[in-house]
Structure formats: C-alpha cells, structure tokens
Tab-separated table of C-alpha atoms and ligand atoms in Angstrom:
chain	number	residue	atom	x	y	z
A	1	MET	CA	-14.810	-23.797	-6.615
A	2	ARG	CA	-15.479	-21.481	-9.587
A	3	ILE	CA	-14.424	-17.975	-8.666
A	4	ALA	CA	-14.493	-14.698	-10.622
A	5	ILE	CA	-12.428	-11.768	-9.401
A	6	ILE	CA	-13.361	-8.314	-10.666
A	7	GLY	CA	-10.354	-5.958	-10.663
A	8	THR	CA	-6.884	-7.375	-11.298
A	9	GLY	CA	-4.664	-4.922	-9.407
A	10	TYR	CA	-2.470	-5.551	-6.373
A	11	VAL	CA	-5.296	-7.220	-4.465
A	12	GLY	CA	-7.227	-8.942	-7.246
A	13	LEU	CA	-4.195	-10.477	-8.916
A	14	VAL	CA	-2.692	-11.760	-5.682
A	15	ALA	CA	-6.057	-13.168	-4.614
A	16	GLY	CA	-6.592	-14.765	-8.027
A	17	ALA	CA	-3.163	-16.356	-8.047
A	18	GLY	CA	-3.534	-17.558	-4.453
A	19	LEU	CA	-7.027	-18.985	-4.849
A	20	SER	CA	-6.123	-20.790	-8.072
A	21	ASP	CA	-3.032	-22.245	-6.406
A	22	PHE	CA	-5.328	-24.022	-3.954
A	23	GLY	CA	-7.105	-25.761	-6.810
A	24	ASN	CA	-9.924	-23.349	-7.535
A	25	ASP	CA	-10.961	-22.427	-11.072
A	26	VAL	CA	-10.344	-18.674	-11.160
A	27	VAL	CA	-10.954	-15.993	-13.754
A	28	CYS	CA	-9.495	-12.529	-13.098
A	29	VAL	CA	-11.244	-9.659	-14.853
A	30	ASP	CA	-10.095	-6.130	-15.542
A	31	VAL	CA	-11.341	-3.273	-17.708
A	32	ASP	CA	-7.715	-2.485	-18.561
A	33	GLU	CA	-7.279	-4.410	-21.820
A	34	GLU	CA	-3.537	-3.872	-21.973
A	35	ARG	CA	-3.141	-5.323	-18.481
A	36	ILE	CA	-5.183	-8.402	-19.369
A	37	ALA	CA	-3.235	-8.889	-22.628
A	38	GLN	CA	0.038	-8.760	-20.676
A	39	LEU	CA	-1.199	-11.205	-18.059
A	40	ARG	CA	-2.329	-13.673	-20.717
A	41	ARG	CA	1.265	-13.618	-21.974
A	42	GLY	CA	2.475	-14.243	-18.413
A	43	VAL	CA	3.767	-10.663	-17.935
A	44	ILE	CA	3.078	-9.369	-14.415
A	45	PRO	CA	2.142	-5.671	-14.491
A	46	ILE	CA	3.085	-4.948	-10.867
A	47	HIS	CA	6.137	-5.624	-8.739
A	48	GLU	CA	5.233	-8.085	-6.007
A	49	PRO	CA	7.759	-10.675	-4.811
A	50	GLY	CA	6.785	-14.281	-5.611
A	51	LEU	CA	3.733	-13.332	-7.648
A	52	ASP	CA	5.239	-14.167	-11.042
A	53	VAL	CA	5.918	-17.792	-10.075
A	54	LEU	CA	2.434	-18.244	-8.680
A	55	VAL	CA	0.709	-16.727	-11.717
A	56	LYS	CA	2.803	-18.704	-14.181
A	57	ARG	CA	2.203	-22.007	-12.394
A	58	ASN	CA	-1.562	-21.568	-12.329
A	59	LEU	CA	-1.796	-20.172	-15.844
A	60	GLU	CA	0.011	-23.272	-17.110
A	61	ALA	CA	-2.245	-25.524	-15.064
A	62	LYS	CA	-5.220	-23.671	-16.609
A	63	ARG	CA	-6.654	-22.969	-13.169
A	64	LEU	CA	-6.176	-19.236	-13.743
A	65	ARG	CA	-7.566	-17.256	-16.656
A	66	PHE	CA	-7.849	-13.591	-17.548
A	67	SER	CA	-10.738	-11.741	-19.122
A	68	THR	CA	-11.983	-8.239	-19.887
A	69	SER	CA	-15.635	-9.222	-19.524
A	70	THR	CA	-17.288	-9.310	-16.108
A	71	VAL	CA	-20.629	-10.241	-17.647
A	72	GLU	CA	-19.182	-13.395	-19.252
A	73	SER	CA	-16.930	-14.290	-16.353
A	74	VAL	CA	-19.527	-14.327	-13.588
A	75	ALA	CA	-22.006	-16.498	-15.516
A	76	THR	CA	-20.878	-19.749	-13.913
A	77	ALA	CA	-19.106	-18.408	-10.820
A	78	GLU	CA	-20.067	-19.630	-7.359
A	79	VAL	CA	-18.169	-16.787	-5.724
A	80	VAL	CA	-17.581	-13.337	-7.273
A	81	ILE	CA	-14.965	-11.189	-5.564
A	82	ILE	CA	-14.963	-7.431	-6.118
A	83	ALA	CA	-11.398	-6.058	-5.886
A	84	VAL	CA	-11.592	-2.807	-7.836
A	85	GLY	CA	-10.086	0.432	-6.560
A	86	THR	CA	-11.862	2.743	-4.108
A	87	PRO	CA	-9.840	5.955	-4.369
A	88	THR	CA	-10.604	9.183	-2.545
A	89	ARG	CA	-13.257	11.432	-4.094
A	90	GLU	CA	-11.669	14.759	-4.902
A	91	ASP	CA	-14.684	16.765	-3.691
A	92	SER	CA	-15.212	15.272	-0.239
A	93	GLY	CA	-12.555	12.844	0.991
A	94	ALA	CA	-15.130	10.024	0.831
A	95	ALA	CA	-14.347	6.721	-0.878
A	96	ASP	CA	-15.245	6.895	-4.547
A	97	LEU	CA	-17.567	3.963	-5.219
A	98	ARG	CA	-17.976	4.451	-8.957
A	99	TYR	CA	-15.817	1.407	-9.824
A	100	ILE	CA	-17.687	-0.703	-7.279
A	101	GLU	CA	-20.998	0.365	-8.807
A	102	ALA	CA	-19.823	-0.401	-12.346
A	103	ALA	CA	-18.564	-3.824	-11.256
A	104	ALA	CA	-21.763	-4.585	-9.326
A	105	ARG	CA	-24.003	-3.671	-12.244
A	106	ASP	CA	-21.953	-5.841	-14.629
A	107	ILE	CA	-22.132	-8.695	-12.154
A	108	GLY	CA	-25.912	-8.297	-12.058
A	109	LYS	CA	-26.054	-8.426	-15.862
A	110	GLY	CA	-23.988	-11.606	-15.977
A	111	LEU	CA	-25.524	-13.766	-13.228
A	112	THR	CA	-27.217	-16.945	-14.427
A	113	GLY	CA	-27.873	-18.496	-11.032
A	114	HIS	CA	-27.049	-18.035	-7.355
A	115	ALA	CA	-23.613	-16.601	-6.546
A	116	VAL	CA	-22.025	-15.128	-3.448
A	117	VAL	CA	-20.774	-11.646	-4.297
A	118	VAL	CA	-18.121	-10.595	-1.852
A	119	THR	CA	-16.492	-7.197	-1.561
A	120	LYS	CA	-12.770	-7.381	-0.940
A	121	SER	CA	-12.145	-3.749	-1.857
A	122	THR	CA	-11.987	-1.465	1.179
A	123	VAL	CA	-15.434	0.120	1.279
A	124	PRO	CA	-17.332	2.315	3.742
A	125	VAL	CA	-19.861	0.826	6.118
A	126	GLY	CA	-23.126	0.285	4.329
A	127	THR	CA	-21.597	-0.380	0.907
A	128	ALA	CA	-22.809	-3.991	0.883
A	129	ASP	CA	-26.395	-2.702	0.902
A	130	ARG	CA	-25.640	-0.502	-2.073
A	131	VAL	CA	-23.900	-3.364	-3.903
A	132	ARG	CA	-26.997	-5.457	-3.288
A	133	SER	CA	-29.264	-2.843	-4.818
A	134	TRP	CA	-26.973	-2.218	-7.812
A	135	ILE	CA	-26.907	-5.929	-8.608
A	136	ALA	CA	-30.634	-6.373	-7.963
A	137	ALA	CA	-31.370	-3.586	-10.454
A	138	GLU	CA	-29.822	-5.755	-13.197
A	139	THR	CA	-30.911	-9.327	-12.402
A	140	SER	CA	-33.787	-11.421	-11.203
A	141	HIS	CA	-31.482	-14.240	-10.056
A	142	GLU	CA	-30.828	-14.917	-6.387
A	143	PHE	CA	-27.499	-13.832	-4.954
A	144	SER	CA	-25.829	-13.186	-1.590
A	145	VAL	CA	-23.697	-10.197	-0.702
A	146	ALA	CA	-20.836	-10.469	1.779
A	147	SER	CA	-17.808	-8.542	2.953
A	148	ASN	CA	-14.275	-9.918	3.059
A	149	PRO	CA	-11.821	-7.102	3.777
A	150	GLU	CA	-8.280	-7.756	2.631
A	151	PHE	CA	-5.331	-7.264	4.965
A	152	LEU	CA	-2.393	-8.097	2.693
A	153	LYS	CA	0.483	-5.650	2.559
A	154	GLU	CA	2.229	-4.737	-0.669
A	155	GLY	CA	5.767	-6.065	-0.813
A	156	ASP	CA	4.759	-9.230	1.068
A	157	ALA	CA	1.322	-9.691	-0.403
A	158	VAL	CA	1.719	-13.285	-1.559
A	159	ASN	CA	2.767	-14.461	1.899
A	160	ASP	CA	0.035	-12.481	3.568
A	161	PHE	CA	-2.597	-13.881	1.259
A	162	MET	CA	-1.410	-17.492	1.426
A	163	LYS	CA	-0.939	-17.435	5.208
A	164	PRO	CA	-3.312	-14.797	6.538
A	165	SER	CA	-3.143	-13.896	10.227
A	166	ARG	CA	-6.940	-13.984	10.080
A	167	VAL	CA	-9.733	-13.973	7.535
A	168	ILE	CA	-12.683	-11.728	8.276
A	169	LEU	CA	-15.990	-12.686	6.733
A	170	GLY	CA	-18.974	-10.421	7.046
A	171	VAL	CA	-22.052	-12.420	6.139
A	172	ASP	CA	-25.785	-12.036	6.600
A	173	ASP	CA	-26.895	-15.431	5.327
A	174	GLU	CA	-25.867	-19.006	6.039
A	175	ARG	CA	-25.302	-20.050	2.439
A	176	ALA	CA	-22.738	-17.274	1.911
A	177	GLY	CA	-21.033	-18.065	5.219
A	178	LYS	CA	-20.637	-21.758	4.370
A	179	ARG	CA	-19.309	-21.158	0.881
A	180	LEU	CA	-16.788	-18.530	1.904
A	181	ARG	CA	-15.607	-20.550	4.884
A	182	SER	CA	-15.016	-23.493	2.611
A	183	MET	CA	-13.084	-21.266	0.178
A	184	TYR	CA	-10.782	-19.950	2.896
A	185	GLU	CA	-10.311	-23.018	5.111
A	186	PRO	CA	-7.233	-24.259	3.178
A	187	PHE	CA	-5.504	-20.939	3.872
A	188	VAL	CA	-5.915	-21.066	7.649
A	189	ARG	CA	-5.144	-24.697	8.457
A	190	THR	CA	-2.527	-23.669	11.015
A	191	ASN	CA	-4.247	-20.911	12.953
A	192	ASN	CA	-7.807	-21.740	11.960
A	193	ARG	CA	-8.652	-18.090	12.288
A	194	ILE	CA	-11.764	-17.288	10.330
A	195	LEU	CA	-13.739	-14.571	12.049
A	196	MET	CA	-17.394	-14.530	11.051
A	197	MET	CA	-19.344	-11.382	11.776
A	198	ASP	CA	-22.096	-9.236	10.375
A	199	VAL	CA	-21.359	-7.294	7.199
A	200	ARG	CA	-21.155	-3.832	8.761
A	201	SER	CA	-18.707	-4.926	11.438
A	202	ALA	CA	-16.505	-6.514	8.774
A	203	GLU	CA	-16.571	-3.339	6.694
A	204	LEU	CA	-15.645	-1.201	9.710
A	205	SER	CA	-12.912	-3.634	10.864
A	206	LYS	CA	-10.787	-2.851	7.832
A	207	TYR	CA	-10.890	0.910	8.410
A	208	ALA	CA	-10.278	0.404	12.125
A	209	ALA	CA	-7.177	-1.711	11.412
A	210	ASN	CA	-5.672	0.776	8.965
A	211	ALA	CA	-6.493	3.754	11.161
A	212	MET	CA	-4.861	2.042	14.141
A	213	LEU	CA	-1.662	1.323	12.192
A	214	ALA	CA	-1.574	4.864	10.803
A	215	THR	CA	-2.076	6.159	14.347
A	216	ARG	CA	0.976	4.296	15.601
A	217	ILE	CA	3.092	5.777	12.825
A	218	SER	CA	1.836	9.344	13.270
A	219	PHE	CA	2.218	9.045	17.038
A	220	MET	CA	5.876	8.109	16.685
A	221	ASN	CA	6.435	10.776	14.052
A	222	GLU	CA	5.089	13.433	16.407
A	223	LEU	CA	7.202	12.081	19.241
A	224	SER	CA	10.268	12.128	16.980
A	225	LEU	CA	9.880	15.890	16.545
A	226	LEU	CA	9.543	16.254	20.308
A	227	ALA	CA	12.599	14.041	20.843
A	228	GLU	CA	14.652	16.429	18.722
A	229	LYS	CA	13.539	19.383	20.806
A	230	VAL	CA	14.257	17.746	24.167
A	231	GLY	CA	17.526	16.098	23.093
A	232	ALA	CA	16.282	12.479	23.199
A	233	ASP	CA	16.879	9.780	20.561
A	234	ILE	CA	13.603	8.452	19.142
A	235	GLU	CA	15.303	5.190	18.149
A	236	LYS	CA	15.977	4.430	21.804
A	237	VAL	CA	12.484	5.525	22.741
A	238	ARG	CA	11.059	3.282	20.004
A	239	LYS	CA	12.872	0.245	21.352
A	240	GLY	CA	11.907	1.096	24.921
A	241	VAL	CA	8.236	1.456	24.033
A	242	GLY	CA	8.069	-1.427	21.569
A	243	SER	CA	9.525	-3.942	24.001
A	244	ASP	CA	6.406	-3.662	26.124
A	245	PRO	CA	4.412	-6.756	25.083
A	246	ARG	CA	1.191	-4.784	25.420
A	247	ILE	CA	2.455	-2.454	22.705
A	248	GLY	CA	4.762	-4.576	20.531
A	249	PRO	CA	7.479	-3.368	18.143
A	250	LYS	CA	5.629	-3.069	14.826
A	251	PHE	CA	4.561	0.160	13.102
A	252	LEU	CA	6.531	2.317	15.517
A	253	PHE	CA	9.199	3.442	13.068
A	254	PRO	CA	9.408	7.204	12.626
A	255	GLY	CA	9.975	8.363	9.075
A	256	PRO	CA	8.945	10.752	6.315
A	257	GLY	CA	5.205	10.120	6.816
A	258	TYR	CA	3.093	7.213	5.605
A	259	GLY	CA	1.966	6.940	2.002
A	260	GLY	CA	0.634	4.172	-0.197
A	261	SER	CA	-2.688	3.217	-1.620
A	262	CYS	CA	-4.380	2.474	1.702
A	263	PHE	CA	-3.570	4.444	4.865
A	264	PRO	CA	-4.043	7.950	3.414
A	265	LYS	CA	-7.270	7.227	1.584
A	266	ASP	CA	-8.730	4.954	4.252
A	267	THR	CA	-8.132	7.413	7.095
A	268	ARG	CA	-9.779	10.138	5.013
A	269	ALA	CA	-12.720	7.869	4.208
A	270	LEU	CA	-13.159	6.927	7.873
A	271	ILE	CA	-13.299	10.596	8.860
A	272	HIS	CA	-15.895	11.149	6.154
A	273	THR	CA	-18.011	8.205	7.321
A	274	ALA	CA	-17.904	9.474	10.900
A	275	ASP	CA	-19.039	12.933	9.719
A	276	GLU	CA	-21.842	11.403	7.707
A	277	PHE	CA	-23.153	9.507	10.711
A	278	GLY	CA	-22.782	12.469	13.082
A	279	ALA	CA	-19.875	10.875	14.959
A	280	LYS	CA	-16.341	12.182	15.357
A	281	VAL	CA	-13.020	10.401	15.019
A	282	GLY	CA	-10.829	13.192	16.360
A	283	ILE	CA	-7.851	10.879	16.824
A	284	VAL	CA	-7.892	9.892	13.171
A	285	GLU	CA	-8.217	13.542	12.131
A	286	ALA	CA	-5.098	14.327	14.163
A	287	VAL	CA	-3.294	11.357	12.596
A	288	VAL	CA	-3.974	12.693	9.111
A	289	GLN	CA	-2.801	16.194	10.045
A	290	ALA	CA	0.350	14.872	11.700
A	291	ASN	CA	1.112	12.873	8.583
A	292	GLN	CA	0.681	15.864	6.300
A	293	ARG	CA	3.107	17.789	8.538
A	294	GLN	CA	5.557	14.895	8.596
A	295	LYS	CA	5.687	14.634	4.814
A	296	ARG	CA	7.073	18.176	4.765
A	297	VAL	CA	9.792	17.567	7.370
A	298	LEU	CA	12.526	16.282	5.055
A	299	GLY	CA	12.081	19.078	2.526
A	300	GLU	CA	12.168	21.732	5.261
A	301	ARG	CA	15.268	20.174	6.753
A	302	VAL	CA	17.129	20.137	3.455
A	303	SER	CA	16.147	23.736	2.758
A	304	SER	CA	17.238	24.878	6.198
A	305	HIS	CA	20.623	23.132	5.859
A	306	PHE	CA	21.272	25.196	2.749
A	307	GLY	CA	20.109	28.448	4.348
A	308	GLY	CA	16.744	28.417	2.590
A	309	ASP	CA	18.246	28.549	-0.919
A	310	LEU	CA	18.297	25.422	-3.047
A	311	ASN	CA	19.072	27.181	-6.320
A	312	GLY	CA	21.867	25.384	-8.121
A	313	LYS	CA	21.829	22.505	-5.634
A	314	ARG	CA	21.726	18.946	-6.896
A	315	ILE	CA	19.818	16.660	-4.537
A	316	ALA	CA	19.739	12.863	-4.825
A	317	ILE	CA	16.841	10.795	-3.530
A	318	TRP	CA	17.187	7.092	-2.807
A	319	GLY	CA	13.783	5.444	-2.841
A	320	LEU	CA	10.678	6.650	-4.686
A	321	ALA	CA	8.219	3.835	-3.862
A	322	PHE	CA	6.124	4.432	-0.765
A	323	LYS	CA	7.833	1.453	0.859
A	324	PRO	CA	10.381	-1.214	-0.102
A	325	GLU	CA	9.541	-4.203	-2.317
A	326	THR	CA	6.836	-2.422	-4.258
A	327	ASP	CA	6.634	-0.201	-7.318
A	328	ASP	CA	3.611	1.599	-5.877
A	329	ILE	CA	4.119	5.366	-5.506
A	330	ARG	CA	0.570	6.330	-4.629
A	331	GLU	CA	0.764	9.178	-2.072
A	332	ALA	CA	4.460	8.374	-1.517
A	333	PRO	CA	6.361	10.831	0.722
A	334	SER	CA	8.982	11.075	-2.033
A	335	LEU	CA	6.493	13.008	-4.189
A	336	VAL	CA	5.911	15.686	-1.547
A	337	LEU	CA	9.671	15.959	-1.010
A	338	ILE	CA	10.340	16.276	-4.746
A	339	ASP	CA	7.775	19.082	-5.038
A	340	ALA	CA	9.416	20.971	-2.172
A	341	LEU	CA	12.936	20.562	-3.540
A	342	LEU	CA	11.931	21.640	-7.034
A	343	ALA	CA	9.984	24.616	-5.669
A	344	GLY	CA	13.154	25.624	-3.810
A	345	GLY	CA	15.095	25.638	-7.077
A	346	ALA	CA	17.013	22.361	-6.722
A	347	THR	CA	17.773	19.824	-9.429
A	348	VAL	CA	16.601	16.399	-8.268
A	349	VAL	CA	17.753	12.936	-9.259
A	350	GLY	CA	15.640	9.992	-8.131
A	351	CYS	CA	16.808	6.405	-7.744
A	352	ASP	CA	14.634	3.356	-7.150
A	353	PRO	CA	15.051	-0.286	-8.170
A	354	VAL	CA	11.480	-0.705	-9.471
A	355	ALA	CA	9.397	2.470	-9.083
A	356	ILE	CA	10.961	4.720	-11.740
A	357	GLU	CA	8.393	3.910	-14.427
A	358	ASN	CA	5.451	4.692	-12.159
A	359	THR	CA	7.126	7.901	-10.956
A	360	LYS	CA	7.737	8.993	-14.540
A	361	ARG	CA	4.068	8.416	-15.296
A	362	GLU	CA	3.157	10.659	-12.355
A	363	ILE	CA	5.671	13.521	-12.590
A	364	GLY	CA	7.377	13.041	-15.967
A	365	ASP	CA	10.779	14.560	-16.526
A	366	ARG	CA	10.603	17.123	-13.736
A	367	ILE	CA	13.459	15.139	-12.167
A	368	GLU	CA	16.277	12.950	-13.487
A	369	TYR	CA	16.180	9.208	-12.898
A	370	THR	CA	18.677	6.440	-12.484
A	371	ILE	CA	18.519	2.903	-11.228
A	372	ASP	CA	22.167	3.109	-10.108
A	373	MET	CA	22.401	4.386	-6.510
A	374	TYR	CA	25.997	5.640	-6.842
A	375	GLU	CA	25.281	7.320	-10.161
A	376	ALA	CA	22.477	9.211	-8.401
A	377	ALA	CA	24.861	10.463	-5.728
A	378	LYS	CA	27.452	11.684	-8.239
A	379	GLY	CA	27.925	15.449	-7.863
A	380	ALA	CA	25.046	15.699	-5.355
A	381	ASP	CA	25.041	18.383	-2.690
A	382	ALA	CA	22.890	16.163	-0.500
A	383	LEU	CA	21.580	12.608	-0.490
A	384	ILE	CA	18.236	11.711	1.057
A	385	VAL	CA	17.090	8.169	1.730
A	386	VAL	CA	13.303	8.051	1.631
A	387	THR	CA	12.561	4.344	1.118
A	388	GLU	CA	14.565	1.767	3.040
A	389	TRP	CA	15.273	-0.715	0.229
A	390	HIS	CA	17.872	-3.285	1.404
A	391	GLN	CA	20.608	-1.969	-0.890
A	392	PHE	CA	20.358	1.501	0.649
A	393	ARG	CA	20.951	0.288	4.189
A	394	ARG	CA	24.722	-0.176	4.169
A	395	PRO	CA	26.189	1.602	1.159
A	396	ASP	CA	29.918	2.225	0.757
A	397	PHE	CA	29.993	5.563	2.570
A	398	ALA	CA	33.649	6.269	1.674
A	399	ARG	CA	32.832	5.870	-2.013
A	400	LEU	CA	29.757	8.038	-1.618
A	401	LYS	CA	31.775	10.807	-0.018
A	402	ASP	CA	34.151	10.821	-2.972
A	403	LEU	CA	31.265	10.949	-5.429
A	404	MET	CA	29.199	13.657	-3.751
A	405	ALA	CA	29.846	17.382	-4.172
A	406	GLN	CA	29.121	17.885	-0.469
A	407	PRO	CA	28.936	15.186	2.241
A	408	VAL	CA	25.393	15.824	3.443
A	409	LEU	CA	23.032	12.980	4.313
A	410	PHE	CA	19.360	13.039	5.242
A	411	ASP	CA	18.273	9.714	6.655
A	412	GLY	CA	14.501	9.664	6.357
A	413	ARG	CA	14.316	6.165	7.834
A	414	ASN	CA	16.970	6.218	10.561
A	415	ILE	CA	18.814	3.325	8.929
A	416	TRP	CA	22.330	4.754	8.936
A	417	PRO	CA	24.904	4.909	11.778
A	418	SER	CA	24.772	8.590	12.686
A	419	ASP	CA	27.855	8.766	14.951
A	420	GLU	CA	30.076	6.878	12.507
A	421	LEU	CA	28.992	9.065	9.619
A	422	ARG	CA	29.664	12.258	11.534
A	423	GLN	CA	33.128	10.921	12.364
A	424	GLN	CA	33.664	10.352	8.646
A	425	GLY	CA	32.956	14.037	8.069
A	426	TYR	CA	29.354	13.843	6.944
A	427	SER	CA	26.627	16.234	8.001
A	428	TYR	CA	23.970	13.758	9.102
A	429	TYR	CA	20.283	14.391	9.760
A	430	GLY	CA	17.924	11.659	10.924
A	431	ILE	CA	14.339	11.809	12.130
A	432	GLY	CA	14.075	12.335	15.873
A	433	ARG	CA	17.752	11.707	16.510
A	434	PRO	CA	20.190	14.075	18.209
A	435	MET	CA	21.254	16.722	15.723
A	436	ALA	CA	24.997	16.550	16.354
B	501	LIG	P1	-5.470	-1.301	-8.088
B	501	LIG	O1	-5.702	0.098	-8.514
B	501	LIG	O2	-4.102	-1.862	-8.094
B	501	LIG	O3	-6.392	-2.291	-8.925
B	501	LIG	C1	-7.728	-2.056	-9.215
B	501	LIG	C2	-8.013	-2.652	-10.597
B	501	LIG	O4	-9.424	-2.629	-10.814
B	501	LIG	C3	-7.381	-1.858	-11.740
B	501	LIG	O5	-6.548	-2.707	-12.507
B	501	LIG	C4	-8.584	-1.351	-12.545
B	501	LIG	O6	-8.342	-1.312	-13.938
B	501	LIG	C5	-9.622	-2.387	-12.193
B	501	LIG	N1	-11.022	-1.952	-12.391
B	501	LIG	C6	-11.592	-0.749	-12.134
B	501	LIG	N2	-12.897	-0.770	-12.434
B	501	LIG	C7	-13.180	-2.007	-12.883
B	501	LIG	C8	-14.368	-2.647	-13.319
B	501	LIG	N3	-15.538	-2.008	-13.317
B	501	LIG	N4	-14.285	-3.932	-13.714
B	501	LIG	C9	-13.110	-4.591	-13.696
B	501	LIG	N5	-11.958	-4.044	-13.276
B	501	LIG	C10	-11.990	-2.770	-12.873
B	501	LIG	O7	-6.089	-1.387	-6.614
B	501	LIG	P2	-5.606	-2.310	-5.398
B	501	LIG	O8	-4.405	-1.712	-4.752
B	501	LIG	O9	-5.593	-3.736	-5.837
B	501	LIG	O10	-6.821	-2.100	-4.392
B	501	LIG	C11	-8.124	-2.619	-4.647
B	501	LIG	C12	-8.959	-2.464	-3.390
B	501	LIG	O11	-8.396	-3.250	-2.341
B	501	LIG	C13	-9.023	-1.035	-2.846
B	501	LIG	O12	-10.284	-0.823	-2.284
B	501	LIG	C14	-7.971	-1.028	-1.775
B	501	LIG	O13	-8.236	-0.067	-0.762
B	501	LIG	C15	-8.079	-2.426	-1.208
B	501	LIG	N6	-6.860	-2.942	-0.577
B	501	LIG	C16	-5.637	-2.694	-1.157
B	501	LIG	C17	-4.491	-3.189	-0.560
B	501	LIG	C18	-3.138	-2.913	-1.173
B	501	LIG	O14	-2.137	-3.135	-0.471
B	501	LIG	N7	-3.047	-2.451	-2.395
B	501	LIG	C19	-4.585	-3.951	0.607
B	501	LIG	C20	-5.831	-4.199	1.139
B	501	LIG	C21	-6.979	-3.693	0.547
C-alpha cells in the first residue's frame, strides 16, 4: 500500500518505520528540513530503542523515504496519516490544531484521486469534521476521513507499534474501513484486535485511555502523601492493591508526578472539551491538580531537609527525561524540581544518559550537566533520583557516600532500599514511605 505520513516525530517516524517494514511503500514528511536531511542520511533525531535498525533496514530496501513536501507526497498515496503535534494552546488549555489544519490543507492541495486521510495525532472530538472541511476547501477530489488514535508509549514505541494490544479505527465509510483494516491486519495476527467504531468514539477513546492512566498515577500519588501521614508504606499498599486482578499492577507507581508529551496536555484538552460541551470531568480536573501538587513535592522535601535554605548547596539530579528510555523532557517533573532548587539558591547538576541535549535546549546553562552519574554526585549535598533509568537502580552506595559532601538521598521513584541505606548512614527520603 502507498502511505504518506505527515509529521515525522515520535509517532510519525515509528509508524513510518513500522508500516514500511511490513512491505508498504511509505513516505514520511516533515516541515523540519534539518530533521528530514538527517533522516535521509540515516541519522535518527530521537532516542527510541530499536528504531534505528528499523529505519535503516527500510531505507536501504527503498520502502521508506523522507520528504519536506506534503503536497508532492500525498499525490499517489492511498492512505495519508496525520501525525503532527497537538500541543496545548497557551490561552485556553485546548488542543492547538494549527499544525493539523496546515497539514490538512496541504493534503487537500496535493490529492490527485481518492485517499483515506486518517488522523493519528491525539485530537479533540469533532476534529475529523474540521479536517474534512479543511481538505475540502482545497480539493475537488474524493477522500475519506478517519480516526486512528495511537497508543504507543515512548521508550517502547517500536514494540507497541509492531505488536499493538489493539488498533482502534474510527470510520464513517466502508471504503476507509476496508483499506485501514487491510493496512493493520499484519500487525494484529496474534490477537486479531481491530476495534472498528464511529469517528467520534475513536477520538474520545484516546483521551479516555490517557485520562484513566493519569488518574491511576495521581490517585497513588495522593495516597502516598496520606501514607506518610498515617505511617503506612505506599509500596506495600501498591502491591496489595495491584494484586487484585480487577485492578492490576500497572500505572500504580507513586513518584514525582507524571510528565511527557501526552498525559499533561491530553488531560487539559479533555477538561476543555468537557467545558465546551457543557459537561464536567471533575475527576480529571482533580487528577491535574494532584499532579501539579506532586511535581512540587521533591523540591519542598529537599528545601525542608536543609531548613528552607538552599544557598550554597550543591544538588545532583539523576534523570532528566520524563521517563526512562526516552530523550523527551516535555513537561518532565525534573524541570519543576530544577526551578524550585534554583529559586532556593542551590547549584544543580543534572545527569541523564540521553536527555541532556533536549534539557539544554529548554533551560540552557542554568544548571551543570554530566552524563557520568558518579561525577554528578561528586561534592553534592543531596542526590535526587527523578527518572528510574536502569543504571540508577543499584548504584555503588559506598562509593557515592565517599563522593558526596553529605549523605542525603531523595528517591523520587522508590527504587532504593530505604532501610539498608539508613543503616549505611544516609538520610533517605522516598515517596510515601516511612520517614525513618
Ligand atoms: P512530535 O512533536 O515529536 O512530532 C511532530 C512532528 O510534526 C514534528 O517533527 C513537526 O516538525 C512536524 N510537523 C508539524 N507541522 C507539520 C506540518 N504541517 N507538516 C508536516 N510536519 C509537521 O510529536 P509526537 O510526540 O510524535 O506526537 C504527535 C501526535 O501524536 C500528538 O498529537 C500526540 O499527542 C500524539 N501521540 C503521541 C505519543 C507519544 O508518545 N509521543 C503517543 C500517542 C499519541
């Protein structure tokens, strides 16, 4: 099948690589010329495990191409996938659809015959109708519009895309349904799980899924603060709750608050949609508030350990990315923590295996950086783990103690053995764990 993908970011590039690997003829388009130039040379602009191999293989096989022109790329496409960003609008919290509109209009200009245009970007209910009108304003050719929300997670995106737990297709006409089913069937040979529904239900499903996952996290984060007050250990509570098969163990880990390119913006957009339609999603509003509170917890804890005065203190942070195995720092809890520490007068050194470049782009030289985790801890008055990269899980604590100016640990992910560390003479603070 001839497929054009508009937007070559985390979603578009993974989708392009995956679809071409199954034999399709795929062109990935982006307005970012530098990104496209890199990709043509086989340089992958994002960190995503396994993606480099997949891109290289399909580039070499000439099943995958890169372009900066949507108009040219959609001319012969049977399916056009929109995978551009839908960030939050600064003025309202709604999803900003300007990139979707630009892509849709270019698609309209380029169509030379019937194509199925499918939105993979996360978009508010009703966006398909707007996409249809933006395209129709530019073409007299026939086309179908469909919705295909993406559920991959960064850090394991290739696996998720190649073996999806389900594929949701929102379609209003038979031709689109048939073509998209045929495109996805090779991906779901084992579980055969393609869920066909109307477009609006598909659009809402994506927000519902992200809001549900964010709810689980915020719920546990709130409970972790309660656990501290009542002298319970949230880690034991988590295991107790998660072993109930009706609940399950995933997304119950307390931590420094959720970040990333999806949960924060999608929960905000869902609240905005509900407002627009005169409905209320009070639970989601509470989830967002709880998360904002949670992102401040680590900073407040560090400040209170040092009696409210961080002047002259050197604080090391392990983990800048919003989660392991990605270089994405969008809305990462590390950024809120860094702001708080700097505002308190501390010097901050950040360590991350792949997210330093992106962090530098965002906050420049307001902090020091190193890729070496022990170097970061050298002379530090406190060490905070914010992202649970594998290498941070079992460091050499004796070595760390020698390197640090003061043996003070803040475990934002509850990955370290609290009792052992206290025995070794560390001050240890987790999230929702007994304080001493
Ligand atoms: P991204 O920012 O990584 O990539 C978007 C790309 O689109 C950028 O490279 C940008 O240059 C390009 N672009 C913008 N306007 C364009 C245009 N008019 N024509 C061509 N290219 C254009 O974004 P992402 O993380 O891949 O997310 C894309 C969408 O998918 C969002 O709606 C997001 O909510 C959704 N989504 C993301 C994830 C994820 O884990 N990142 C998962 C599921 C769904």
